[in-house]
XYZ file of N, CA, C and O in Angstrom:
456
model
N 10.596 -16.330 22.967
C 9.952 -16.952 21.833
C 10.698 -16.552 20.570
O 10.945 -15.386 20.320
N 11.090 -17.524 19.761
C 11.826 -17.262 18.531
C 10.897 -16.669 17.478
O 9.770 -17.092 17.312
N 11.409 -15.666 16.782
C 10.628 -15.012 15.739
C 11.230 -15.376 14.394
O 12.432 -15.303 14.203
N 10.386 -15.784 13.464
C 10.817 -16.122 12.124
C 11.605 -14.951 11.537
O 11.168 -13.815 11.593
N 12.798 -15.221 10.943
C 13.652 -14.156 10.414
C 12.951 -13.326 9.350
O 13.076 -12.112 9.318
N 12.212 -13.964 8.457
C 11.513 -13.234 7.397
C 10.466 -12.304 8.001
O 10.313 -11.161 7.589
N 9.757 -12.808 9.018
C 8.746 -11.988 9.689
C 9.409 -10.800 10.376
O 8.977 -9.674 10.250
N 10.504 -11.066 11.081
C 11.219 -10.021 11.800
C 11.742 -8.955 10.836
O 11.626 -7.768 11.091
N 12.272 -9.382 9.702
C 12.782 -8.444 8.711
C 11.665 -7.603 8.110
O 11.862 -6.447 7.757
N 10.488 -8.177 8.008
C 9.376 -7.473 7.363
C 8.752 -6.410 8.252
O 7.984 -5.588 7.772
N 9.057 -6.402 9.545
C 8.432 -5.431 10.451
C 9.395 -4.338 10.892
O 9.176 -3.695 11.898
N 10.457 -4.105 10.131
C 11.449 -3.131 10.552
C 10.861 -1.744 10.808
O 11.281 -1.068 11.705
N 9.866 -1.322 10.036
C 9.299 -0.004 10.269
C 7.870 0.060 9.748
O 7.611 -0.234 8.594
N 6.957 0.470 10.622
C 5.559 0.582 10.218
C 5.390 1.607 9.106
O 4.481 1.502 8.291
N 6.278 2.592 9.037
C 6.171 3.612 7.991
C 6.369 3.020 6.600
O 5.936 3.604 5.616
N 6.992 1.864 6.521
C 7.175 1.200 5.232
C 5.859 0.678 4.670
O 5.798 0.300 3.502
N 4.826 0.661 5.474
C 3.535 0.137 5.048
C 2.477 1.236 4.959
O 1.295 0.969 5.001
N 2.922 2.481 4.848
C 1.990 3.605 4.734
C 2.033 4.177 3.334
O 3.082 4.285 2.719
N 0.875 4.574 2.858
C 0.740 5.205 1.548
C 1.318 6.620 1.621
O 1.034 7.356 2.562
N 2.109 7.010 0.619
C 2.709 8.345 0.612
C 1.682 9.433 0.303
O 1.944 10.607 0.525
N 0.524 9.054 -0.194
C -0.508 10.027 -0.536
C -1.440 10.284 0.658
O -1.563 11.410 1.134
N -2.093 9.230 1.157
C -3.072 9.405 2.240
C -2.475 9.188 3.632
O -3.131 9.449 4.634
N -1.250 8.698 3.690
C -0.544 8.444 4.953
C -1.248 7.427 5.846
O -1.108 7.442 7.058
N -2.016 6.544 5.229
C -2.703 5.463 5.932
C -2.015 4.144 5.558
O -1.166 4.104 4.675
N -2.412 3.079 6.192
C -1.913 1.753 5.854
C -2.194 1.468 4.380
O -3.283 1.750 3.875
N -1.204 0.932 3.680
C -1.373 0.601 2.263
C -2.461 -0.448 2.076
O -2.427 -1.500 2.702
N -3.424 -0.146 1.231
C -4.475 -1.087 0.873
C -4.302 -1.393 -0.594
O -4.309 -0.486 -1.428
N -4.118 -2.647 -0.931
C -3.861 -3.086 -2.297
C -2.755 -2.227 -2.929
O -2.991 -1.449 -3.845
N -1.525 -2.358 -2.423
C -0.441 -1.478 -2.852
C -0.111 -1.595 -4.346
O -0.061 -2.680 -4.902
N 0.087 -0.431 -4.960
C 0.477 -0.335 -6.363
C 1.890 0.239 -6.380
O 2.132 1.320 -5.846
N 2.841 -0.515 -6.969
C 4.218 -0.062 -7.076
C 4.449 0.367 -8.528
O 4.373 -0.452 -9.441
N 4.710 1.635 -8.715
C 4.897 2.200 -10.043
C 6.273 1.818 -10.608
O 7.158 1.422 -9.848
N 6.489 1.969 -11.915
C 7.789 1.638 -12.508
C 8.940 2.430 -11.889
O 10.076 1.958 -11.854
N 8.662 3.613 -11.374
C 9.691 4.447 -10.737
C 9.941 4.022 -9.286
O 10.729 4.645 -8.583
N 9.227 2.967 -8.847
C 9.337 2.378 -7.503
C 8.605 3.152 -6.420
O 8.691 2.814 -5.244
N 7.888 4.212 -6.770
C 7.034 4.868 -5.785
C 5.801 4.000 -5.585
O 5.373 3.303 -6.493
N 5.256 4.054 -4.378
C 4.175 3.140 -4.001
C 3.025 3.910 -3.365
O 3.233 4.862 -2.629
N 1.809 3.467 -3.660
C 0.620 4.066 -3.057
C -0.473 3.025 -2.998
O -0.389 1.987 -3.658
N -1.501 3.295 -2.213
C -2.616 2.354 -2.156
C -3.466 2.499 -3.426
O -3.441 3.535 -4.092
N -4.190 1.451 -3.754
C -4.965 1.439 -4.996
C -5.990 2.574 -5.070
O -6.120 3.204 -6.126
N -6.723 2.881 -3.985
C -7.651 4.011 -4.075
C -6.937 5.330 -4.411
O -7.434 6.122 -5.212
N -5.756 5.551 -3.845
C -4.999 6.772 -4.144
C -4.482 6.740 -5.581
O -4.451 7.764 -6.255
N -4.079 5.568 -6.048
C -3.635 5.433 -7.438
C -4.758 5.821 -8.385
O -4.567 6.602 -9.318
N -5.948 5.279 -8.130
C -7.101 5.585 -9.000
C -7.407 7.083 -9.009
O -7.639 7.676 -10.058
N -7.396 7.684 -7.822
C -7.678 9.117 -7.727
C -6.598 9.917 -8.456
O -6.900 10.878 -9.172
N -5.343 9.518 -8.296
C -4.235 10.193 -8.956
C -4.366 10.117 -10.476
O -4.163 11.102 -11.177
N -4.735 8.961 -10.986
C -4.892 8.783 -12.428
C -6.010 9.688 -12.954
O -5.878 10.311 -14.007
N -7.083 9.789 -12.204
C -8.201 10.648 -12.613
C -7.803 12.118 -12.636
O -8.225 12.868 -13.506
N -6.969 12.528 -11.677
C -6.630 13.940 -11.538
C -5.336 14.354 -12.228
O -5.177 15.513 -12.592
N -4.396 13.428 -12.389
C -3.062 13.827 -12.849
C -2.670 13.243 -14.203
O -1.520 13.322 -14.603
N -3.586 12.626 -14.882
C -3.338 12.172 -16.237
C -2.149 11.206 -16.361
O -1.232 11.434 -17.156
N -2.166 10.150 -15.578
C -1.186 9.071 -15.692
C 0.269 9.495 -15.473
O 1.147 9.185 -16.274
N 0.528 10.185 -14.378
C 1.909 10.480 -13.987
C 2.079 10.142 -12.511
O 1.123 10.196 -11.737
N 3.291 9.786 -12.130
C 3.589 9.526 -10.722
C 3.473 10.845 -9.957
O 4.052 11.853 -10.372
N 2.748 10.863 -8.836
C 2.597 12.109 -8.079
C 3.884 12.538 -7.370
O 4.011 13.691 -6.972
N 4.832 11.629 -7.259
C 6.077 11.950 -6.564
C 7.147 12.515 -7.510
O 7.757 13.522 -7.225
N 7.350 11.835 -8.642
C 8.435 12.240 -9.542
C 7.946 12.719 -10.917
O 8.754 13.126 -11.740
N 6.637 12.628 -11.154
C 5.997 13.082 -12.387
C 6.334 12.240 -13.617
O 6.076 12.635 -14.739
N 6.896 11.063 -13.415
C 7.180 10.166 -14.537
C 5.855 9.676 -15.135
O 4.938 9.309 -14.412
N 5.787 9.655 -16.460
C 4.568 9.190 -17.133
C 4.422 7.688 -16.956
O 5.383 6.945 -17.084
N 3.192 7.255 -16.649
C 2.946 5.836 -16.394
C 1.771 5.300 -17.211
O 1.283 4.207 -16.942
N 1.344 6.043 -18.222
C 0.144 5.678 -18.979
C 0.226 4.272 -19.574
O -0.668 3.444 -19.365
N 1.268 3.976 -20.334
C 1.392 2.665 -20.984
C 1.487 1.550 -19.948
O 0.841 0.506 -20.078
N 2.299 1.781 -18.926
C 2.471 0.787 -17.865
C 1.134 0.519 -17.170
O 0.759 -0.638 -16.948
N 0.406 1.568 -16.835
C -0.864 1.421 -16.110
C -1.889 0.662 -16.949
O -2.563 -0.244 -16.450
N -2.015 1.026 -18.220
C -2.974 0.321 -19.081
C -2.635 -1.159 -19.199
O -3.509 -2.015 -19.134
N -1.347 -1.469 -19.339
C -0.908 -2.865 -19.443
C -1.228 -3.628 -18.151
O -1.758 -4.740 -18.188
N -0.916 -3.045 -17.010
C -1.167 -3.702 -15.725
C -2.660 -3.905 -15.481
O -3.071 -4.956 -14.983
N -3.457 -2.915 -15.824
C -4.904 -3.037 -15.642
C -5.441 -4.142 -16.550
O -6.228 -4.987 -16.124
N -4.981 -4.168 -17.782
C -5.415 -5.189 -18.741
C -5.023 -6.598 -18.271
O -5.789 -7.544 -18.383
N -3.806 -6.739 -17.720
C -3.295 -8.039 -17.287
C -3.682 -8.394 -15.851
O -3.398 -9.494 -15.388
N -4.289 -7.475 -15.134
C -4.680 -7.725 -13.751
C -3.505 -7.788 -12.794
O -3.554 -8.493 -11.783
N -2.432 -7.034 -13.098
C -1.223 -7.072 -12.272
C -0.923 -5.727 -11.607
O 0.208 -5.477 -11.210
N -1.923 -4.890 -11.478
C -1.716 -3.553 -10.911
C -1.293 -3.619 -9.444
O -0.369 -2.938 -9.017
N -1.950 -4.462 -8.675
C -1.667 -4.580 -7.239
C -0.501 -5.543 -7.019
O -0.458 -6.624 -7.599
N 0.452 -5.136 -6.180
C 1.575 -6.000 -5.803
C 1.036 -7.014 -4.788
O 0.971 -6.746 -3.592
N 0.625 -8.189 -5.276
C -0.038 -9.191 -4.435
C 0.835 -9.695 -3.295
O 0.344 -9.915 -2.191
N 2.136 -9.872 -3.535
C 3.013 -10.347 -2.460
C 3.050 -9.345 -1.310
O 2.942 -9.701 -0.137
N 3.175 -8.075 -1.646
C 3.207 -7.027 -0.612
C 1.850 -6.923 0.085
O 1.775 -6.773 1.295
N 0.778 -7.003 -0.671
C -0.572 -6.928 -0.116
C -0.818 -8.089 0.837
O -1.354 -7.914 1.938
N -0.399 -9.293 0.463
C -0.557 -10.455 1.348
C 0.220 -10.268 2.646
O -0.279 -10.597 3.726
N 1.438 -9.724 2.553
C 2.245 -9.473 3.740
C 1.576 -8.445 4.645
O 1.474 -8.642 5.863
N 1.083 -7.364 4.072
C 0.422 -6.320 4.858
C -0.809 -6.886 5.566
O -1.045 -6.609 6.751
N -1.588 -7.700 4.856
C -2.776 -8.309 5.477
C -2.390 -9.246 6.608
O -3.106 -9.344 7.613
N -1.267 -9.932 6.458
C -0.807 -10.845 7.508
C -0.298 -10.074 8.723
O -0.559 -10.449 9.863
N 0.403 -8.966 8.491
C 0.974 -8.190 9.588
C -0.057 -7.324 10.308
O 0.031 -7.111 11.514
N -1.028 -6.784 9.566
C -1.990 -5.832 10.129
C -3.425 -6.224 9.779
O -4.149 -5.456 9.137
N -3.888 -7.397 10.185
C -5.219 -7.860 9.761
C -6.364 -6.947 10.204
O -7.274 -6.677 9.427
N -6.319 -6.447 11.431
C -7.407 -5.597 11.921
C -7.439 -4.257 11.200
O -8.500 -3.762 10.840
N -6.263 -3.650 11.003
C -6.192 -2.374 10.306
C -6.646 -2.511 8.855
O -7.320 -1.623 8.328
N -6.276 -3.605 8.213
C -6.708 -3.841 6.828
C -8.221 -3.929 6.756
O -8.841 -3.319 5.884
N -8.786 -4.673 7.663
C -10.240 -4.834 7.688
C -10.927 -3.482 7.885
O -11.884 -3.149 7.184
N -10.419 -2.678 8.826
C -10.989 -1.356 9.066
C -10.899 -0.490 7.812
O -11.866 0.164 7.435
N -9.744 -0.480 7.165
C -9.583 0.344 5.956
C -10.491 -0.133 4.836
O -11.080 0.663 4.116
N -10.589 -1.457 4.667
C -11.435 -2.002 3.607
C -12.911 -1.708 3.849
O -13.699 -1.624 2.916
N -13.275 -1.542 5.114
C -14.658 -1.210 5.465
C -14.917 0.295 5.391
O -16.005 0.751 5.687
N -13.899 1.054 5.018
C -14.066 2.493 4.848
C -13.710 3.327 6.050
O -13.897 4.536 6.047
N -13.179 2.722 7.098
C -12.771 3.460 8.291
C -11.328 3.914 8.102
O -10.400 3.186 8.408
N -11.152 5.130 7.608
C -9.813 5.651 7.342
C -9.253 6.474 8.486
O -8.177 7.026 8.380
N -9.994 6.575 9.585
C -9.533 7.379 10.705
C -8.422 6.645 11.437
O -8.641 5.649 12.095
N -7.215 7.176 11.317
C -6.028 6.574 11.926
C -5.647 7.298 13.213
O -4.629 7.013 13.800
N -6.481 8.218 13.659
C -6.099 9.090 14.758
C -5.972 8.371 16.098
O -5.146 8.742 16.910
N -6.786 7.344 16.330
C -6.738 6.720 17.654
C -5.513 5.847 17.859
O -5.139 5.522 18.957
N -4.848 5.472 16.778
C -3.636 4.662 16.946
C -2.604 5.084 15.915
O -2.499 4.529 14.866
N -1.832 6.102 16.286
C -0.815 6.660 15.401
C 0.223 5.628 15.003
O 0.700 5.624 13.888
N 0.590 4.738 15.917
C 1.612 3.736 15.626
C 0.938 2.445 15.219
O 0.008 1.996 15.862
N 1.421 1.852 14.122
C 0.873 0.576 13.676
C 1.750 -0.540 14.219
O 2.952 -0.567 13.977
N 1.155 -1.438 14.973
C 1.879 -2.578 15.495
C 1.479 -3.807 14.719
O 0.291 -4.110 14.592
N 2.448 -4.553 14.197
C 2.102 -5.773 13.481
C 1.574 -6.850 14.422
O 1.845 -6.837 15.614
N 0.820 -7.775 13.858
C 0.291 -8.912 14.588
C 1.419 -9.641 15.300
O 2.463 -9.894 14.730
N 1.234 -9.944 16.576
C 2.228 -10.710 17.320
C 3.315 -9.864 17.951
O 4.228 -10.389 18.567
N 3.245 -8.530 17.812
C 4.263 -7.693 18.436
C 3.809 -7.321 19.845
O 2.686 -7.588 20.240
N 4.659 -6.663 20.573
C 4.344 -6.288 21.951
C 3.626 -4.958 22.054
O 3.470 -4.422 23.123
N 3.214 -4.367 20.919
C 2.598 -3.041 20.952
C 1.221 -3.093 21.305
O 0.302 -2.817 21.668
């Protein structure tokens, strides 16, 4: 069965879809100006605790964050749509508050042989 090239390229590694903070599947991914990425719940928690700095490189993001929140562009919608398409069941579980990833360490995208 032929696999769409864009789809095939997008599934190169499940680790590319994990939050660097909670190590779970990215939910509503936020890509900071420094290109570090985290899920929106982790971003919110980080902002509350770390005073608007990237938790990875400590770059200040206050102005950028306020602008994105005001404009409604905080979440990378293209990436979020792709993640929902590749991992629909995992997204649903995470959105429902089930963050336990222990029963399935490896994330298999929809349509894979995993």
